[in-house]
Rosetta silent file (secondary structure, phi, psi, omega in degrees, C-alpha in Angstrom):
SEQUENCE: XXXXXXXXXXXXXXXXXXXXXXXXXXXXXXXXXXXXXXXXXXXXXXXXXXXXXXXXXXXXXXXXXXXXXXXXXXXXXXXXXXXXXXXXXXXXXXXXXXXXXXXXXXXXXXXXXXXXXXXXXXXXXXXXXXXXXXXXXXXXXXXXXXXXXXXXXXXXXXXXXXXXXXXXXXXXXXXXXXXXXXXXXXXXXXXXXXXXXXXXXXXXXXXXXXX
SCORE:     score description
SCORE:     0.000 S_00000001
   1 L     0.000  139.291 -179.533  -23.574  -17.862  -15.025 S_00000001
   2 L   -91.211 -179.260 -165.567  -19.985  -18.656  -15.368 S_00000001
   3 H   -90.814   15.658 -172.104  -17.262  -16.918  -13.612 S_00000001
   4 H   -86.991  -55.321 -167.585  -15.729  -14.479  -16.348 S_00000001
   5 H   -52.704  -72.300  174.106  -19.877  -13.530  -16.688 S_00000001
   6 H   -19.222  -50.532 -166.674  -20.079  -13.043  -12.718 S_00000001
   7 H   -65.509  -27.013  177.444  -16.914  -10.964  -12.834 S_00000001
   8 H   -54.636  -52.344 -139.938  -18.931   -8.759  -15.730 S_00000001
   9 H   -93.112  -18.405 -179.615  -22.164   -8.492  -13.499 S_00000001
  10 H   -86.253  -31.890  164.325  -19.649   -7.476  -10.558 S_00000001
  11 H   -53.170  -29.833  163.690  -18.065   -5.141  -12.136 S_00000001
  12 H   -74.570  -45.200  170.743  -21.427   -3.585  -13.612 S_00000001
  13 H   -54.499  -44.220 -171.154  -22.767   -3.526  -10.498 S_00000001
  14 H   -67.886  -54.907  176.485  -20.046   -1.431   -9.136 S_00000001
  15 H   -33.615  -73.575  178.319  -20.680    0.821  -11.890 S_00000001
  16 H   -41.373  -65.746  178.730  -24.622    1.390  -10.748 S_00000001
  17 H   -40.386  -33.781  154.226  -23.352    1.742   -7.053 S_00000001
  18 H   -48.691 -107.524  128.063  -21.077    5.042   -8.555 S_00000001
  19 H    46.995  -88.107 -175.260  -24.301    6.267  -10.113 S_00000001
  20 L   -32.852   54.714  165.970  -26.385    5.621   -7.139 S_00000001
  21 L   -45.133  -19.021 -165.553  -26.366    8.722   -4.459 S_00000001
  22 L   -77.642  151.476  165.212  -29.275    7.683   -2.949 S_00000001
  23 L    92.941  -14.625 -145.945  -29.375    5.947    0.717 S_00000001
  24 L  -128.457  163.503 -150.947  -26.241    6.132    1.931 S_00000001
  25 L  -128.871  121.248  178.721  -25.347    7.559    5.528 S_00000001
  26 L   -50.703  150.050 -173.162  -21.802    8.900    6.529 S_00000001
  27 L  -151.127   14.366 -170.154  -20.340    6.719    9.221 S_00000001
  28 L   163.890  152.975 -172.093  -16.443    7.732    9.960 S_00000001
  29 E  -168.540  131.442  135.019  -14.101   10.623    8.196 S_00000001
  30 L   -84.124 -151.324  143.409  -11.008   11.230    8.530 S_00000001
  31 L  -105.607    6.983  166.008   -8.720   13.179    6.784 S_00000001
  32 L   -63.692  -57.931 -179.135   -8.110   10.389    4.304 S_00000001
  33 L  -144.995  165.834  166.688  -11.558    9.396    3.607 S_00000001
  34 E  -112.380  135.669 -170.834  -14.926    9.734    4.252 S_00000001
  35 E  -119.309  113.880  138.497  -16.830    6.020    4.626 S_00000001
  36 E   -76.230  176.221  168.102  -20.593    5.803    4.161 S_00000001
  37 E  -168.946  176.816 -170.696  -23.069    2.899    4.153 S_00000001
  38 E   168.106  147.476 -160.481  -26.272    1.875    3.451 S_00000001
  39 E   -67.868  141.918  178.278  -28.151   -1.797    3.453 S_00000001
  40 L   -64.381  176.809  166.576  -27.027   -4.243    0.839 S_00000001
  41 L  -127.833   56.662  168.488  -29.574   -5.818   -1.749 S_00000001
  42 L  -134.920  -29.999  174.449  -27.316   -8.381   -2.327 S_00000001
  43 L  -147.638 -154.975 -156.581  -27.088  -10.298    1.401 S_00000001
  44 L   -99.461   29.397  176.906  -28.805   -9.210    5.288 S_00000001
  45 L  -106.648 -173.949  147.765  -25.508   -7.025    6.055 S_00000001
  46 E   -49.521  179.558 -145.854  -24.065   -3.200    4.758 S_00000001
  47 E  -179.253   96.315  174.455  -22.861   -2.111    1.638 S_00000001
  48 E   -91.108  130.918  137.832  -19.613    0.433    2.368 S_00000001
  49 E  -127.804  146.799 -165.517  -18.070    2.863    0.658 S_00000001
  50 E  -106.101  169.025  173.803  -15.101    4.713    0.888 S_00000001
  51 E  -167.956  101.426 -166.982  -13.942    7.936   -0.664 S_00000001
  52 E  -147.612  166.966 -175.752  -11.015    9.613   -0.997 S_00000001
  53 E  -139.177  134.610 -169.599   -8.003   11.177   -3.144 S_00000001
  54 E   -85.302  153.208  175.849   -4.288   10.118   -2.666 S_00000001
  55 L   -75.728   45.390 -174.795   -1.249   12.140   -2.853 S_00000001
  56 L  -161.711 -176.684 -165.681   -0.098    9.877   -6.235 S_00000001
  57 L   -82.286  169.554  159.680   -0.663    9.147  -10.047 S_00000001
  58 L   -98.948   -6.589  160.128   -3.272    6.251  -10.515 S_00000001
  59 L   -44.641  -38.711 -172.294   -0.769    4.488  -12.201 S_00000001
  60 L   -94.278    3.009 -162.293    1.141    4.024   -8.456 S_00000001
  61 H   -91.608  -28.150  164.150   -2.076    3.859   -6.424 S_00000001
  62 H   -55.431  -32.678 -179.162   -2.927    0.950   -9.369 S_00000001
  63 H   -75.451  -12.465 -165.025    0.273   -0.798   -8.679 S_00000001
  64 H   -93.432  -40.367  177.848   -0.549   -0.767   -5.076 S_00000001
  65 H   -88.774  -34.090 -165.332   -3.862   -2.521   -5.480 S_00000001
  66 L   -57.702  114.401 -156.798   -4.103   -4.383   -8.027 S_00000001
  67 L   -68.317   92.456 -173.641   -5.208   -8.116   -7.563 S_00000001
  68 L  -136.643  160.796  162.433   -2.209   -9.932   -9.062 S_00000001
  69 L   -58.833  106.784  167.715   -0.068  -12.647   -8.030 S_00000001
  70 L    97.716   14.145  153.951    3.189  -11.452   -6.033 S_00000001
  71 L   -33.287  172.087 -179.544    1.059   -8.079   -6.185 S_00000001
  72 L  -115.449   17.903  167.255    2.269   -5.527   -3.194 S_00000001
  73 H   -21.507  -52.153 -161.187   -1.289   -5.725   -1.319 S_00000001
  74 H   -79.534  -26.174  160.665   -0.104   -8.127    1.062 S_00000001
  75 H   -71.646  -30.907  165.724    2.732   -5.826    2.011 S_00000001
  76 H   -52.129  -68.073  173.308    0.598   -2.809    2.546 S_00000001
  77 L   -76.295  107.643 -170.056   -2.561   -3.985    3.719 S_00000001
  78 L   -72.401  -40.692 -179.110   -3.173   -5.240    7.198 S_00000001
  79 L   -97.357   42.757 -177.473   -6.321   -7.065    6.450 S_00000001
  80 L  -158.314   95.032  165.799   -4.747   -8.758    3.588 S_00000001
  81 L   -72.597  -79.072 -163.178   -2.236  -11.956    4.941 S_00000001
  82 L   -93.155  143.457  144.633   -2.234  -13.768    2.045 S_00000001
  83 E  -141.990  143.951  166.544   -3.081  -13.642   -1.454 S_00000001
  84 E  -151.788  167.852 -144.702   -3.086  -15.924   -4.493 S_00000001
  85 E   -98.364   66.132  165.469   -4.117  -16.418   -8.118 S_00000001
  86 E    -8.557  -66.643 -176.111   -5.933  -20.362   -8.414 S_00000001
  87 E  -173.069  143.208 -163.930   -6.506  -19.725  -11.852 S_00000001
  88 E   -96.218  114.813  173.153   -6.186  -17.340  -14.658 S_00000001
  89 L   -75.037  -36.010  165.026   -9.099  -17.257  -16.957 S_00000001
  90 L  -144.796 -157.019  152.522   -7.908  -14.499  -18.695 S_00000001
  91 L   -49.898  -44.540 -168.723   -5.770  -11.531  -18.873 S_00000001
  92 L  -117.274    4.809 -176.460   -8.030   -9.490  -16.825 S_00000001
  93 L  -118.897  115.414  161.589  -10.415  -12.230  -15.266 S_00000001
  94 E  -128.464  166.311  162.330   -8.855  -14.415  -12.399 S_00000001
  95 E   -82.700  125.347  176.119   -9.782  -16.699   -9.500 S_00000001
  96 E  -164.498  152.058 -174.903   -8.110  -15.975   -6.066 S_00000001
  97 E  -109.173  125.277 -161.928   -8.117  -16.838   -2.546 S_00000001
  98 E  -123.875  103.868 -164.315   -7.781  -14.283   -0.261 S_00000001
  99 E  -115.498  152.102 -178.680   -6.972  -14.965    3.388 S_00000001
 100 E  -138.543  169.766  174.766   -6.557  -12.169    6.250 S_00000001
 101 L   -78.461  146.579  174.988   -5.779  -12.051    9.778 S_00000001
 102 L   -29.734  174.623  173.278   -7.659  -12.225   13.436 S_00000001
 103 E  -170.156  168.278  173.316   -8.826   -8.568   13.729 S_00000001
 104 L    63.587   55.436 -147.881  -10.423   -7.015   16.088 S_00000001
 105 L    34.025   57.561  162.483   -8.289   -8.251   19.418 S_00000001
 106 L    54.605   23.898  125.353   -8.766  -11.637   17.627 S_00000001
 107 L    -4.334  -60.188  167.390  -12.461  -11.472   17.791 S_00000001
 108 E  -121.151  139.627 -167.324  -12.874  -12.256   14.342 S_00000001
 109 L  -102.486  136.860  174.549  -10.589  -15.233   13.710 S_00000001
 110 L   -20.341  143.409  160.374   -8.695  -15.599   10.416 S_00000001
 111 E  -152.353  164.662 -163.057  -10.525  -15.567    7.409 S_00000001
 112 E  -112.721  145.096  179.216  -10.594  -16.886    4.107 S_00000001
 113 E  -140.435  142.882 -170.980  -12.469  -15.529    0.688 S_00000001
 114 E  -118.849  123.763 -167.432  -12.640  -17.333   -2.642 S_00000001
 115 E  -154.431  135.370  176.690  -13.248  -14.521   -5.743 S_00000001
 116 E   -97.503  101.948  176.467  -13.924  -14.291   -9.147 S_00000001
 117 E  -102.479  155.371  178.109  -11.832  -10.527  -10.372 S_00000001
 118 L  -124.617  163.296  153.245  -11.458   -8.385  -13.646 S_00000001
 119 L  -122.690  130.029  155.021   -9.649   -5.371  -13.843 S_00000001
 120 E  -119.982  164.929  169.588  -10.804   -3.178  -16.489 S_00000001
 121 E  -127.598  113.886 -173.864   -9.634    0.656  -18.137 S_00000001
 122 L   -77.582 -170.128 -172.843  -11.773    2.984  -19.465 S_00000001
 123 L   -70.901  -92.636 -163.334  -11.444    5.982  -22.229 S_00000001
 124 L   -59.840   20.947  155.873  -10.552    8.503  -19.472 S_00000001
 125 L   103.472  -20.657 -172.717   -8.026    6.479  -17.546 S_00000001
 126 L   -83.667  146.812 -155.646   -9.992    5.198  -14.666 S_00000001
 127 E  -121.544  144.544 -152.676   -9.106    1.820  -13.717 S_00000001
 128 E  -126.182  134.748  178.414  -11.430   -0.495  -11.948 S_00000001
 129 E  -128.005   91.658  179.596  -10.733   -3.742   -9.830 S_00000001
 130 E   -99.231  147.186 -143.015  -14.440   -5.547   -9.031 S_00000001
 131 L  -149.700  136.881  146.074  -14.492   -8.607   -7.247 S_00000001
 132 L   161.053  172.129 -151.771  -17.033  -11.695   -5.821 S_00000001
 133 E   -55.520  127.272 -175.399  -17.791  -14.959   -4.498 S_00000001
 134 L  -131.961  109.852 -176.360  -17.223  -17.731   -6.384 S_00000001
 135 L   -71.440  159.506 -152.956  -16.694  -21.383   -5.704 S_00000001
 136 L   177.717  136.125 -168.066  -13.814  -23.367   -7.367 S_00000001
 137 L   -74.745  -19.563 -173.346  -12.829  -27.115   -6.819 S_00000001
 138 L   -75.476  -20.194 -169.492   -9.255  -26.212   -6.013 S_00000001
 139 L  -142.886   84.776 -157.336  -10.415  -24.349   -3.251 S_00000001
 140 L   -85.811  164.368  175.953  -12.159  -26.047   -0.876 S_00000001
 141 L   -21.774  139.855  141.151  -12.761  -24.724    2.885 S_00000001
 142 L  -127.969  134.959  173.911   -9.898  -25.018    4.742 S_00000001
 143 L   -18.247  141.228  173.871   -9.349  -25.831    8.563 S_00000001
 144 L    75.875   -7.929  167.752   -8.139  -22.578   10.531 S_00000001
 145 L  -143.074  152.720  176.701   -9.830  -20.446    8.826 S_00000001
 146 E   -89.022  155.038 -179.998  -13.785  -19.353    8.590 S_00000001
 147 E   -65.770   97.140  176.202  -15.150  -18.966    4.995 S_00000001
 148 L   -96.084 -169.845  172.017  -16.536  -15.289    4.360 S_00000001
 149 E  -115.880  107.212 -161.936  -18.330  -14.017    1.435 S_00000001
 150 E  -112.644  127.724  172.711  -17.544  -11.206   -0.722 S_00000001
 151 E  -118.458 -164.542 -171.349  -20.105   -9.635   -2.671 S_00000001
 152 E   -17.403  136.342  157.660  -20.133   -6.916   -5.545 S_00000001
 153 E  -175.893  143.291  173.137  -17.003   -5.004   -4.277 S_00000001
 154 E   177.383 -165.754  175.352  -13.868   -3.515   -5.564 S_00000001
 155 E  -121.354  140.152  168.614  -11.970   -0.231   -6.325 S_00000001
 156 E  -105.777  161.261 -179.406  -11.825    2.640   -9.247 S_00000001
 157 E  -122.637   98.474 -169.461   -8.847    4.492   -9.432 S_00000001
 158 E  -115.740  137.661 -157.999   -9.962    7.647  -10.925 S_00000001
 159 L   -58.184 -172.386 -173.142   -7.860   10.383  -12.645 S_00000001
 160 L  -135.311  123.053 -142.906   -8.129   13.932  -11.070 S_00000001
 161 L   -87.811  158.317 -173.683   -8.580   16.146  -14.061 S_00000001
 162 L    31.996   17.954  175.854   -5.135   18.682  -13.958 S_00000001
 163 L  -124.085   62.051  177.513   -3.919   17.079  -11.278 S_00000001
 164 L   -31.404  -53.837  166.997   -1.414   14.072  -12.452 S_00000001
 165 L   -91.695   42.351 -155.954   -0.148   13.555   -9.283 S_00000001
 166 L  -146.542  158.025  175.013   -3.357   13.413   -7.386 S_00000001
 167 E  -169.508  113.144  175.580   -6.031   10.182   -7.653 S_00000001
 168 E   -71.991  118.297 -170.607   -9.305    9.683   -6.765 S_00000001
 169 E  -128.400  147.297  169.133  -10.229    6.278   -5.346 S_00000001
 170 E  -113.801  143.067  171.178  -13.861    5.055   -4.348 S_00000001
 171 E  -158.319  126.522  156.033  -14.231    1.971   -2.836 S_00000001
 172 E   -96.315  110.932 -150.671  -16.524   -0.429   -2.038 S_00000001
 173 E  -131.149  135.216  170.201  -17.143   -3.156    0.300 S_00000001
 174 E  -161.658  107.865 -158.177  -19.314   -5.749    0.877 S_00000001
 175 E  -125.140  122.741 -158.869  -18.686   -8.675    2.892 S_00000001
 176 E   -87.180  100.432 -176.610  -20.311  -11.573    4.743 S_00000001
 177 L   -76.454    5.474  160.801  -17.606  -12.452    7.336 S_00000001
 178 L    90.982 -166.619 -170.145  -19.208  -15.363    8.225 S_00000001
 179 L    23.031 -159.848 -167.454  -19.638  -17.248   11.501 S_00000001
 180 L   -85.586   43.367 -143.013  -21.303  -15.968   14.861 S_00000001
 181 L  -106.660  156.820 -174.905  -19.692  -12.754   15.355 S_00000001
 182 L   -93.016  123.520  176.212  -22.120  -10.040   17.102 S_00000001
 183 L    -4.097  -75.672  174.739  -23.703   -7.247   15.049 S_00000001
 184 H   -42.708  -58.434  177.312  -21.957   -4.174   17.176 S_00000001
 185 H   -33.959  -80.777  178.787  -18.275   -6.193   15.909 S_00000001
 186 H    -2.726  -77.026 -130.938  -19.524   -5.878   12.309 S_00000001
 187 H   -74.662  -37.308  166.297  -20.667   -3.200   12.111 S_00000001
 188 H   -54.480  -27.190 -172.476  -17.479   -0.928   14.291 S_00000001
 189 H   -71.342  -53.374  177.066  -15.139   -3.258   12.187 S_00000001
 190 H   -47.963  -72.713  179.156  -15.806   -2.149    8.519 S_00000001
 191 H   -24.866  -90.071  157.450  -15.609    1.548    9.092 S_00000001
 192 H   -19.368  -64.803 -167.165  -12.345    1.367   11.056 S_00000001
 193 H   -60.603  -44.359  146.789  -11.171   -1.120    8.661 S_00000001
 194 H    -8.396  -72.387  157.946  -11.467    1.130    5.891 S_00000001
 195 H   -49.256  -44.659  165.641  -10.330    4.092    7.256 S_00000001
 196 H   -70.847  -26.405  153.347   -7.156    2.345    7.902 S_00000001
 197 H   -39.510  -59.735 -176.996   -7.016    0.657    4.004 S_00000001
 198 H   -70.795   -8.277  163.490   -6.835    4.732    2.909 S_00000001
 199 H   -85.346  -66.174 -158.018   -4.062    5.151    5.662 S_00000001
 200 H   -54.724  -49.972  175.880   -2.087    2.444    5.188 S_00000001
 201 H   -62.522  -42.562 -160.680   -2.206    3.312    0.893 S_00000001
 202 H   -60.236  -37.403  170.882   -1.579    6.939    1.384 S_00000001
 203 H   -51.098  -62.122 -162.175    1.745    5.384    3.145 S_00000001
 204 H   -66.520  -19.786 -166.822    2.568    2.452    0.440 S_00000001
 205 H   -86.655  -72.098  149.717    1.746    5.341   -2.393 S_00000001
 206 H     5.701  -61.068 -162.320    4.330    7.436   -1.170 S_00000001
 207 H   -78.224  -60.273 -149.280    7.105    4.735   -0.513 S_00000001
 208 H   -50.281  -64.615 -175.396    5.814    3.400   -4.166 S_00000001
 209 L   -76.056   -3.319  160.586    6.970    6.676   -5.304 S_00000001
 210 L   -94.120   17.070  147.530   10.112    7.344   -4.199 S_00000001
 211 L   -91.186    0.000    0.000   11.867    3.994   -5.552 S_00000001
């Protein structure tokens, strides 16, 4: 399958996982979000999702996420150092390398992710950013950091019917970080990490809206 088709089947996928109530077991709440899970089919780890609705349009909570080059992710997002665009297949299908920071009192050691993403927009406004691994010659391992694996995963940004300034976002994650790291990390890190994605946005969506 090539990678525009991958980005389709991730993106499809995401769809079914929306659909899908079955299986999945609350694991952390706040007053941001609530974060389930439940076992992947796709590798021998979780399957995460988050759920919650932002104080903002989905227009700013889109500008906030959205996987573009010089995007404002990297400002925002703690577990997102770097990011950039390899190569644009299309308007809405890219290649990108995603690298983040130690975490976990440097436990887990820098890491790096290679992804094929679309953004699509539906009839009723919700806007979707699905994401996963893909190899690319441009982007081969590199030293200092370990290689994870991201599989079906992304975000919808979904409108809140009479509510303009209100946005629902679901999110979903599911990611092989790779190396020797001990179950009990895992598995305390995603939740937490999460929880803190839906902090850290409720902040940048805010900020976003008052320039």
């Amino acid at each position: 399958m090539d990678c525009a088709g991958r980005a389709e089947a991730a993106a499809e996928q995401l769809r079914l996982y929306r659909r899908d109530p079955d299986g999945w077991r609350g694991c952390r709440s706040t007053g941001e979000v609530a974060v389930s899970w439940r076992p992947s089919a796709e590798f021998a780890g979780n399957l995460y999702k988050g759920e919650g609705v932002l104080p903002a349009s989905p227009q700013s909570v889109w500008e906030c996420i959205k996987p573009v080059a010089g995007g404002l992710r990297t400002k925002w997002d703690q577990n997102v150092k770097d990011f950039e665009v390899i190569e644009a297949i299309s308007d809405t299908v890219s290649i990108c390398r995603t690298t983040t920071p130690s975490a976990c009192m440097r436990i887990i050691s820098p890491r790096e992710f290679v992804d094929v993403v679309v953004m699509k927009q539906y009839e009723d406004g919700t806007m979707l950013s699905a994401a996963t691994n893909v190899e690319h010659p441009l982007c081969p391992p590199q030293p200092n950091f370990v290689r994870g694996f991201n599989y079906p995963c992304g975000c919808f940004c979904i409108p809140v019917p009479g509510e303009p300034n209100r946005t629902e976002l679901l999110t979903f994650f599911q990611t092989d970080l790779g190396g020797y790291l001990p179950q009990t990390v895992v598995d305390s890190f995603f939740p937490s990490s999460i929880s803190g994605f839906y902090s850290n946005l409720t902040k940048a969506v805010k900020c976003h809206d008052t320039n």
